[in-house]
């Protein structure tokens, strides 16, 4: 899975919260970008963000003079922050469900910025959609679980852990598709080999 760190923009253009919106517009035009990170005032402070949408929606649309409006009046602070290790698909979901077009990437320090455009232009979703990756991973884990249970025994901890791994990936795939998971692979395994699970702990787990 491609991570946020793989496609983020490392060069972050920042602006002061007290700067005029006109300066923000000039910076965006000069660098060909649509978002600026609003710098912190001290170490315990939060980063903010001001976007082209903020400027158009809160300044241009009302005919306000960008030379008189300051960034702090239209910025979002604190803003949504992304972890560089987060999968691109999950970052895309965070941005779109919150209606945000860009977010800073922070891990102890400011590392970069990720925008919707970065995801569209550089994401690998055309060649490697997550649902296909999860389906392939599920099938591999199922094969591994069968092999482990055959080798270690159906009542072994290794067998149970193997099926828990399968269930976790299946649940994630169902979540991706917003579908209800009627039966997990492990539950199907329980039905196929009911004699393998004789103790109460396993019986309870098989029956949900």
PDB file of C-alpha atoms in Angstrom:
ATOM      1  CA  UNK A   1       0.000   0.000   0.000  1.00  0.00           C
ATOM      2  CA  UNK A   2       1.339   3.405  -0.950  1.00  0.00           C
ATOM      3  CA  UNK A   3       1.913   5.674   2.047  1.00  0.00           C
ATOM      4  CA  UNK A   4       1.384   9.396   2.513  1.00  0.00           C
ATOM      5  CA  UNK A   5       5.167   9.864   2.718  1.00  0.00           C
ATOM      6  CA  UNK A   6       5.495   8.461  -0.818  1.00  0.00           C
ATOM      7  CA  UNK A   7       3.525  11.250  -2.498  1.00  0.00           C
ATOM      8  CA  UNK A   8       3.550  14.201  -0.095  1.00  0.00           C
ATOM      9  CA  UNK A   9       5.135  17.500  -1.084  1.00  0.00           C
ATOM     10  CA  UNK A  10       8.207  17.980   1.090  1.00  0.00           C
ATOM     11  CA  UNK A  11       8.636  21.671   0.342  1.00  0.00           C
ATOM     12  CA  UNK A  12       6.107  23.384   2.569  1.00  0.00           C
ATOM     13  CA  UNK A  13       5.329  27.053   2.024  1.00  0.00           C
ATOM     14  CA  UNK A  14       4.348  28.696   5.288  1.00  0.00           C
ATOM     15  CA  UNK A  15       2.806  32.025   6.152  1.00  0.00           C
ATOM     16  CA  UNK A  16       2.273  34.013   9.363  1.00  0.00           C
ATOM     17  CA  UNK A  17      -1.179  34.170  10.892  1.00  0.00           C
ATOM     18  CA  UNK A  18      -0.937  37.978  10.914  1.00  0.00           C
ATOM     19  CA  UNK A  19      -0.073  38.238   7.208  1.00  0.00           C
ATOM     20  CA  UNK A  20      -2.538  39.838   4.820  1.00  0.00           C
ATOM     21  CA  UNK A  21      -4.556  37.586   2.529  1.00  0.00           C
ATOM     22  CA  UNK A  22      -3.048  39.459  -0.421  1.00  0.00           C
ATOM     23  CA  UNK A  23       0.351  38.028   0.574  1.00  0.00           C
ATOM     24  CA  UNK A  24      -1.126  34.551   0.726  1.00  0.00           C
ATOM     25  CA  UNK A  25      -2.482  34.965  -2.802  1.00  0.00           C
ATOM     26  CA  UNK A  26       0.912  36.109  -4.075  1.00  0.00           C
ATOM     27  CA  UNK A  27       2.635  33.110  -2.473  1.00  0.00           C
ATOM     28  CA  UNK A  28       0.128  30.683  -3.977  1.00  0.00           C
ATOM     29  CA  UNK A  29       0.517  32.193  -7.432  1.00  0.00           C
ATOM     30  CA  UNK A  30       4.311  32.311  -7.213  1.00  0.00           C
ATOM     31  CA  UNK A  31       4.630  28.653  -6.208  1.00  0.00           C
ATOM     32  CA  UNK A  32       1.675  27.308  -8.180  1.00  0.00           C
ATOM     33  CA  UNK A  33      -0.043  25.881  -5.096  1.00  0.00           C
ATOM     34  CA  UNK A  34      -3.462  26.105  -3.477  1.00  0.00           C
ATOM     35  CA  UNK A  35      -2.649  25.715   0.235  1.00  0.00           C
ATOM     36  CA  UNK A  36      -0.336  27.363   2.740  1.00  0.00           C
ATOM     37  CA  UNK A  37       0.553  26.134   6.196  1.00  0.00           C
ATOM     38  CA  UNK A  38       0.054  28.787   8.847  1.00  0.00           C
ATOM     39  CA  UNK A  39       3.148  28.675  11.029  1.00  0.00           C
ATOM     40  CA  UNK A  40       3.081  28.095  14.769  1.00  0.00           C
ATOM     41  CA  UNK A  41       3.834  30.899  17.198  1.00  0.00           C
ATOM     42  CA  UNK A  42       5.513  28.625  19.772  1.00  0.00           C
ATOM     43  CA  UNK A  43       6.304  24.938  20.323  1.00  0.00           C
ATOM     44  CA  UNK A  44       2.982  24.139  22.008  1.00  0.00           C
ATOM     45  CA  UNK A  45       1.012  25.921  19.312  1.00  0.00           C
ATOM     46  CA  UNK A  46      -0.878  24.121  16.544  1.00  0.00           C
ATOM     47  CA  UNK A  47      -0.330  24.539  12.826  1.00  0.00           C
ATOM     48  CA  UNK A  48      -3.087  26.081  10.762  1.00  0.00           C
ATOM     49  CA  UNK A  49      -3.892  25.993   7.066  1.00  0.00           C
ATOM     50  CA  UNK A  50      -5.296  28.488   4.591  1.00  0.00           C
ATOM     51  CA  UNK A  51      -6.439  27.346   1.169  1.00  0.00           C
ATOM     52  CA  UNK A  52      -7.455  28.887  -2.123  1.00  0.00           C
ATOM     53  CA  UNK A  53     -11.008  27.820  -1.294  1.00  0.00           C
ATOM     54  CA  UNK A  54     -10.856  29.787   1.970  1.00  0.00           C
ATOM     55  CA  UNK A  55      -9.760  32.889   0.097  1.00  0.00           C
ATOM     56  CA  UNK A  56     -12.375  32.587  -2.639  1.00  0.00           C
ATOM     57  CA  UNK A  57     -15.210  31.626  -0.265  1.00  0.00           C
ATOM     58  CA  UNK A  58     -14.481  34.095   2.536  1.00  0.00           C
ATOM     59  CA  UNK A  59     -12.863  37.030   0.784  1.00  0.00           C
ATOM     60  CA  UNK A  60     -13.458  37.097  -2.981  1.00  0.00           C
ATOM     61  CA  UNK A  61     -17.086  35.956  -2.803  1.00  0.00           C
ATOM     62  CA  UNK A  62     -17.952  38.860  -0.523  1.00  0.00           C
ATOM     63  CA  UNK A  63     -15.903  41.469  -2.341  1.00  0.00           C
ATOM     64  CA  UNK A  64     -13.616  42.010   0.646  1.00  0.00           C
ATOM     65  CA  UNK A  65     -10.268  43.689   0.139  1.00  0.00           C
ATOM     66  CA  UNK A  66      -7.526  41.014   0.515  1.00  0.00           C
ATOM     67  CA  UNK A  67      -5.111  43.785   1.518  1.00  0.00           C
ATOM     68  CA  UNK A  68      -7.180  44.402   4.642  1.00  0.00           C
ATOM     69  CA  UNK A  69      -8.104  40.844   5.674  1.00  0.00           C
ATOM     70  CA  UNK A  70      -5.568  38.842   7.653  1.00  0.00           C
ATOM     71  CA  UNK A  71      -4.875  35.139   7.356  1.00  0.00           C
ATOM     72  CA  UNK A  72      -6.012  34.333  10.906  1.00  0.00           C
ATOM     73  CA  UNK A  73      -9.525  35.539   9.989  1.00  0.00           C
ATOM     74  CA  UNK A  74     -10.048  32.847   7.366  1.00  0.00           C
ATOM     75  CA  UNK A  75      -7.640  30.025   8.276  1.00  0.00           C
ATOM     76  CA  UNK A  76      -8.476  26.650   9.848  1.00  0.00           C
ATOM     77  CA  UNK A  77      -6.641  26.058  13.126  1.00  0.00           C
ATOM     78  CA  UNK A  78      -5.915  23.516  14.453  1.00  0.00           C
ATOM     79  CA  UNK A  79      -6.033  21.664  11.176  1.00  0.00           C
ATOM     80  CA  UNK A  80      -6.278  18.005  10.275  1.00  0.00           C
ATOM     81  CA  UNK A  81      -2.817  16.404  10.535  1.00  0.00           C
ATOM     82  CA  UNK A  82      -1.686  13.257   8.703  1.00  0.00           C
ATOM     83  CA  UNK A  83       0.896  10.663   9.712  1.00  0.00           C
ATOM     84  CA  UNK A  84       3.488   9.956   6.987  1.00  0.00           C
ATOM     85  CA  UNK A  85       2.994   6.189   7.453  1.00  0.00           C
ATOM     86  CA  UNK A  86      -0.763   6.369   6.796  1.00  0.00           C
ATOM     87  CA  UNK A  87      -2.000   4.616   3.641  1.00  0.00           C
ATOM     88  CA  UNK A  88      -2.954   6.990   0.833  1.00  0.00           C
ATOM     89  CA  UNK A  89      -6.480   5.552   0.619  1.00  0.00           C
ATOM     90  CA  UNK A  90      -7.132   6.362   4.271  1.00  0.00           C
ATOM     91  CA  UNK A  91      -5.679   9.840   3.863  1.00  0.00           C
ATOM     92  CA  UNK A  92      -8.007  10.361   0.901  1.00  0.00           C
ATOM     93  CA  UNK A  93     -10.963   9.300   3.029  1.00  0.00           C
ATOM     94  CA  UNK A  94      -9.999  11.657   5.844  1.00  0.00           C
ATOM     95  CA  UNK A  95      -9.626  14.605   3.499  1.00  0.00           C
ATOM     96  CA  UNK A  96     -12.829  14.017   1.578  1.00  0.00           C
ATOM     97  CA  UNK A  97     -15.094  13.153   4.514  1.00  0.00           C
ATOM     98  CA  UNK A  98     -14.001  16.301   6.325  1.00  0.00           C
ATOM     99  CA  UNK A  99     -14.209  18.462   3.202  1.00  0.00           C
ATOM    100  CA  UNK A 100     -10.545  19.433   3.438  1.00  0.00           C
ATOM    101  CA  UNK A 101      -8.383  19.820   0.337  1.00  0.00           C
ATOM    102  CA  UNK A 102      -4.952  19.533   1.979  1.00  0.00           C
ATOM    103  CA  UNK A 103      -3.308  18.692   5.309  1.00  0.00           C
ATOM    104  CA  UNK A 104       0.192  18.936   6.817  1.00  0.00           C
ATOM    105  CA  UNK A 105       2.216  15.781   7.409  1.00  0.00           C
ATOM    106  CA  UNK A 106       3.633  15.741  10.919  1.00  0.00           C
ATOM    107  CA  UNK A 107       5.692  13.217  12.840  1.00  0.00           C
ATOM    108  CA  UNK A 108       7.408  15.094  15.666  1.00  0.00           C
ATOM    109  CA  UNK A 109       8.037  17.879  13.150  1.00  0.00           C
ATOM    110  CA  UNK A 110       6.472  19.286   9.987  1.00  0.00           C
ATOM    111  CA  UNK A 111       7.534  16.968   7.144  1.00  0.00           C
ATOM    112  CA  UNK A 112       5.375  18.031   4.234  1.00  0.00           C
ATOM    113  CA  UNK A 113       1.863  18.599   2.945  1.00  0.00           C
ATOM    114  CA  UNK A 114      -0.593  16.367   1.098  1.00  0.00           C
ATOM    115  CA  UNK A 115      -3.363  17.618  -1.151  1.00  0.00           C
ATOM    116  CA  UNK A 116      -6.199  16.063  -3.101  1.00  0.00           C
ATOM    117  CA  UNK A 117      -4.219  16.902  -6.257  1.00  0.00           C
ATOM    118  CA  UNK A 118      -1.212  14.926  -4.973  1.00  0.00           C
ATOM    119  CA  UNK A 119      -3.425  11.880  -4.467  1.00  0.00           C
ATOM    120  CA  UNK A 120      -4.979  12.198  -7.928  1.00  0.00           C
ATOM    121  CA  UNK A 121      -1.693  12.874  -9.715  1.00  0.00           C
ATOM    122  CA  UNK A 122       0.613  10.462  -7.895  1.00  0.00           C
ATOM    123  CA  UNK A 123      -1.533   7.835  -6.185  1.00  0.00           C
ATOM    124  CA  UNK A 124      -1.270   4.244  -7.430  1.00  0.00           C
ATOM    125  CA  UNK A 125      -5.005   3.541  -7.203  1.00  0.00           C
ATOM    126  CA  UNK A 126      -5.268   2.951 -10.959  1.00  0.00           C
ATOM    127  CA  UNK A 127      -2.829   0.040 -10.922  1.00  0.00           C
ATOM    128  CA  UNK A 128      -3.162  -1.109  -7.312  1.00  0.00           C
ATOM    129  CA  UNK A 129      -6.649  -0.477  -5.923  1.00  0.00           C
ATOM    130  CA  UNK A 130      -6.856  -1.309  -2.237  1.00  0.00           C
ATOM    131  CA  UNK A 131      -9.835  -3.646  -2.606  1.00  0.00           C
ATOM    132  CA  UNK A 132      -7.816  -5.880  -4.948  1.00  0.00           C
ATOM    133  CA  UNK A 133      -4.834  -5.816  -2.583  1.00  0.00           C
ATOM    134  CA  UNK A 134      -7.017  -6.752   0.385  1.00  0.00           C
ATOM    135  CA  UNK A 135      -8.699  -9.566  -1.553  1.00  0.00           C
ATOM    136  CA  UNK A 136      -5.334 -11.032  -2.518  1.00  0.00           C
ATOM    137  CA  UNK A 137      -4.035 -10.689   1.022  1.00  0.00           C
ATOM    138  CA  UNK A 138      -7.142 -12.405   2.400  1.00  0.00           C
ATOM    139  CA  UNK A 139      -6.718 -15.399   0.111  1.00  0.00           C
ATOM    140  CA  UNK A 140      -3.047 -15.728   1.054  1.00  0.00           C
ATOM    141  CA  UNK A 141      -3.837 -15.515   4.768  1.00  0.00           C
ATOM    142  CA  UNK A 142      -6.573 -18.141   4.419  1.00  0.00           C
ATOM    143  CA  UNK A 143      -4.120 -20.503   2.731  1.00  0.00           C
ATOM    144  CA  UNK A 144      -1.571 -19.797   5.480  1.00  0.00           C
ATOM    145  CA  UNK A 145      -4.188 -20.413   8.204  1.00  0.00           C
ATOM    146  CA  UNK A 146      -5.146 -23.789   6.748  1.00  0.00           C
ATOM    147  CA  UNK A 147      -1.473 -24.781   6.601  1.00  0.00           C
ATOM    148  CA  UNK A 148      -0.768 -23.620  10.162  1.00  0.00           C
ATOM    149  CA  UNK A 149      -3.823 -25.375  11.592  1.00  0.00           C
ATOM    150  CA  UNK A 150      -2.900 -28.572   9.780  1.00  0.00           C
ATOM    151  CA  UNK A 151       0.654 -28.422  11.101  1.00  0.00           C
ATOM    152  CA  UNK A 152       0.050 -27.109  14.638  1.00  0.00           C
ATOM    153  CA  UNK A 153      -3.440 -28.471  15.249  1.00  0.00           C
ATOM    154  CA  UNK A 154      -6.821 -26.791  15.078  1.00  0.00           C
ATOM    155  CA  UNK A 155      -6.854 -26.149  18.830  1.00  0.00           C
ATOM    156  CA  UNK A 156      -3.445 -24.473  18.870  1.00  0.00           C
ATOM    157  CA  UNK A 157      -2.898 -20.802  19.628  1.00  0.00           C
ATOM    158  CA  UNK A 158      -1.055 -20.470  16.317  1.00  0.00           C
ATOM    159  CA  UNK A 159      -4.150 -21.685  14.465  1.00  0.00           C
ATOM    160  CA  UNK A 160      -6.397 -19.286  16.297  1.00  0.00           C
ATOM    161  CA  UNK A 161      -4.039 -16.345  15.675  1.00  0.00           C
ATOM    162  CA  UNK A 162      -3.833 -17.210  11.992  1.00  0.00           C
ATOM    163  CA  UNK A 163      -7.614 -17.048  11.658  1.00  0.00           C
ATOM    164  CA  UNK A 164      -7.770 -13.832  13.678  1.00  0.00           C
ATOM    165  CA  UNK A 165      -5.395 -12.327  11.118  1.00  0.00           C
ATOM    166  CA  UNK A 166      -7.715 -13.458   8.336  1.00  0.00           C
ATOM    167  CA  UNK A 167     -10.775 -12.037  10.087  1.00  0.00           C
ATOM    168  CA  UNK A 168      -9.084  -8.664  10.606  1.00  0.00           C
ATOM    169  CA  UNK A 169      -8.269  -8.281   6.915  1.00  0.00           C
ATOM    170  CA  UNK A 170     -11.726  -9.482   5.881  1.00  0.00           C
ATOM    171  CA  UNK A 171     -13.320  -6.940   8.203  1.00  0.00           C
ATOM    172  CA  UNK A 172     -11.146  -4.176   6.759  1.00  0.00           C
ATOM    173  CA  UNK A 173     -12.112  -5.164   3.216  1.00  0.00           C
ATOM    174  CA  UNK A 174     -15.794  -5.103   4.179  1.00  0.00           C
ATOM    175  CA  UNK A 175     -15.309  -1.706   5.785  1.00  0.00           C
ATOM    176  CA  UNK A 176     -13.692  -0.424   2.580  1.00  0.00           C
ATOM    177  CA  UNK A 177     -16.716  -1.504   0.575  1.00  0.00           C
ATOM    178  CA  UNK A 178     -19.185  -0.400   3.283  1.00  0.00           C
ATOM    179  CA  UNK A 179     -20.621  -3.919   3.301  1.00  0.00           C
ATOM    180  CA  UNK A 180     -21.847  -6.141   6.101  1.00  0.00           C
ATOM    181  CA  UNK A 181     -19.666  -9.199   6.639  1.00  0.00           C
ATOM    182  CA  UNK A 182     -22.177 -12.030   6.999  1.00  0.00           C
ATOM    183  CA  UNK A 183     -19.646 -14.763   7.697  1.00  0.00           C
ATOM    184  CA  UNK A 184     -15.903 -14.648   8.273  1.00  0.00           C
ATOM    185  CA  UNK A 185     -13.483 -17.152   6.763  1.00  0.00           C
ATOM    186  CA  UNK A 186     -12.905 -18.561  10.234  1.00  0.00           C
ATOM    187  CA  UNK A 187     -16.619 -19.127  10.800  1.00  0.00           C
ATOM    188  CA  UNK A 188     -16.727 -20.999   7.501  1.00  0.00           C
ATOM    189  CA  UNK A 189     -13.739 -23.032   8.696  1.00  0.00           C
ATOM    190  CA  UNK A 190     -15.586 -23.848  11.949  1.00  0.00           C
ATOM    191  CA  UNK A 191     -18.561 -25.125   9.973  1.00  0.00           C
ATOM    192  CA  UNK A 192     -16.313 -27.232   7.766  1.00  0.00           C
ATOM    193  CA  UNK A 193     -14.385 -28.765  10.667  1.00  0.00           C
ATOM    194  CA  UNK A 194     -16.716 -28.667  13.723  1.00  0.00           C
ATOM    195  CA  UNK A 195     -14.986 -31.653  15.338  1.00  0.00           C
ATOM    196  CA  UNK A 196     -11.713 -29.703  15.560  1.00  0.00           C
ATOM    197  CA  UNK A 197     -13.074 -27.288  18.170  1.00  0.00           C
ATOM    198  CA  UNK A 198     -14.006 -29.140  21.305  1.00  0.00           C
ATOM    199  CA  UNK A 199     -13.231 -26.738  24.141  1.00  0.00           C
ATOM    200  CA  UNK A 200     -15.665 -24.052  25.239  1.00  0.00           C
ATOM    201  CA  UNK A 201     -13.402 -21.155  24.361  1.00  0.00           C
ATOM    202  CA  UNK A 202     -13.251 -22.185  20.730  1.00  0.00           C
ATOM    203  CA  UNK A 203     -16.946 -23.115  20.617  1.00  0.00           C
ATOM    204  CA  UNK A 204     -17.840 -19.636  21.841  1.00  0.00           C
ATOM    205  CA  UNK A 205     -15.533 -18.023  19.326  1.00  0.00           C
ATOM    206  CA  UNK A 206     -16.907 -20.086  16.426  1.00  0.00           C
ATOM    207  CA  UNK A 207     -20.475 -19.214  17.369  1.00  0.00           C
ATOM    208  CA  UNK A 208     -19.650 -15.507  17.737  1.00  0.00           C
TER     209      UNK A 208
END
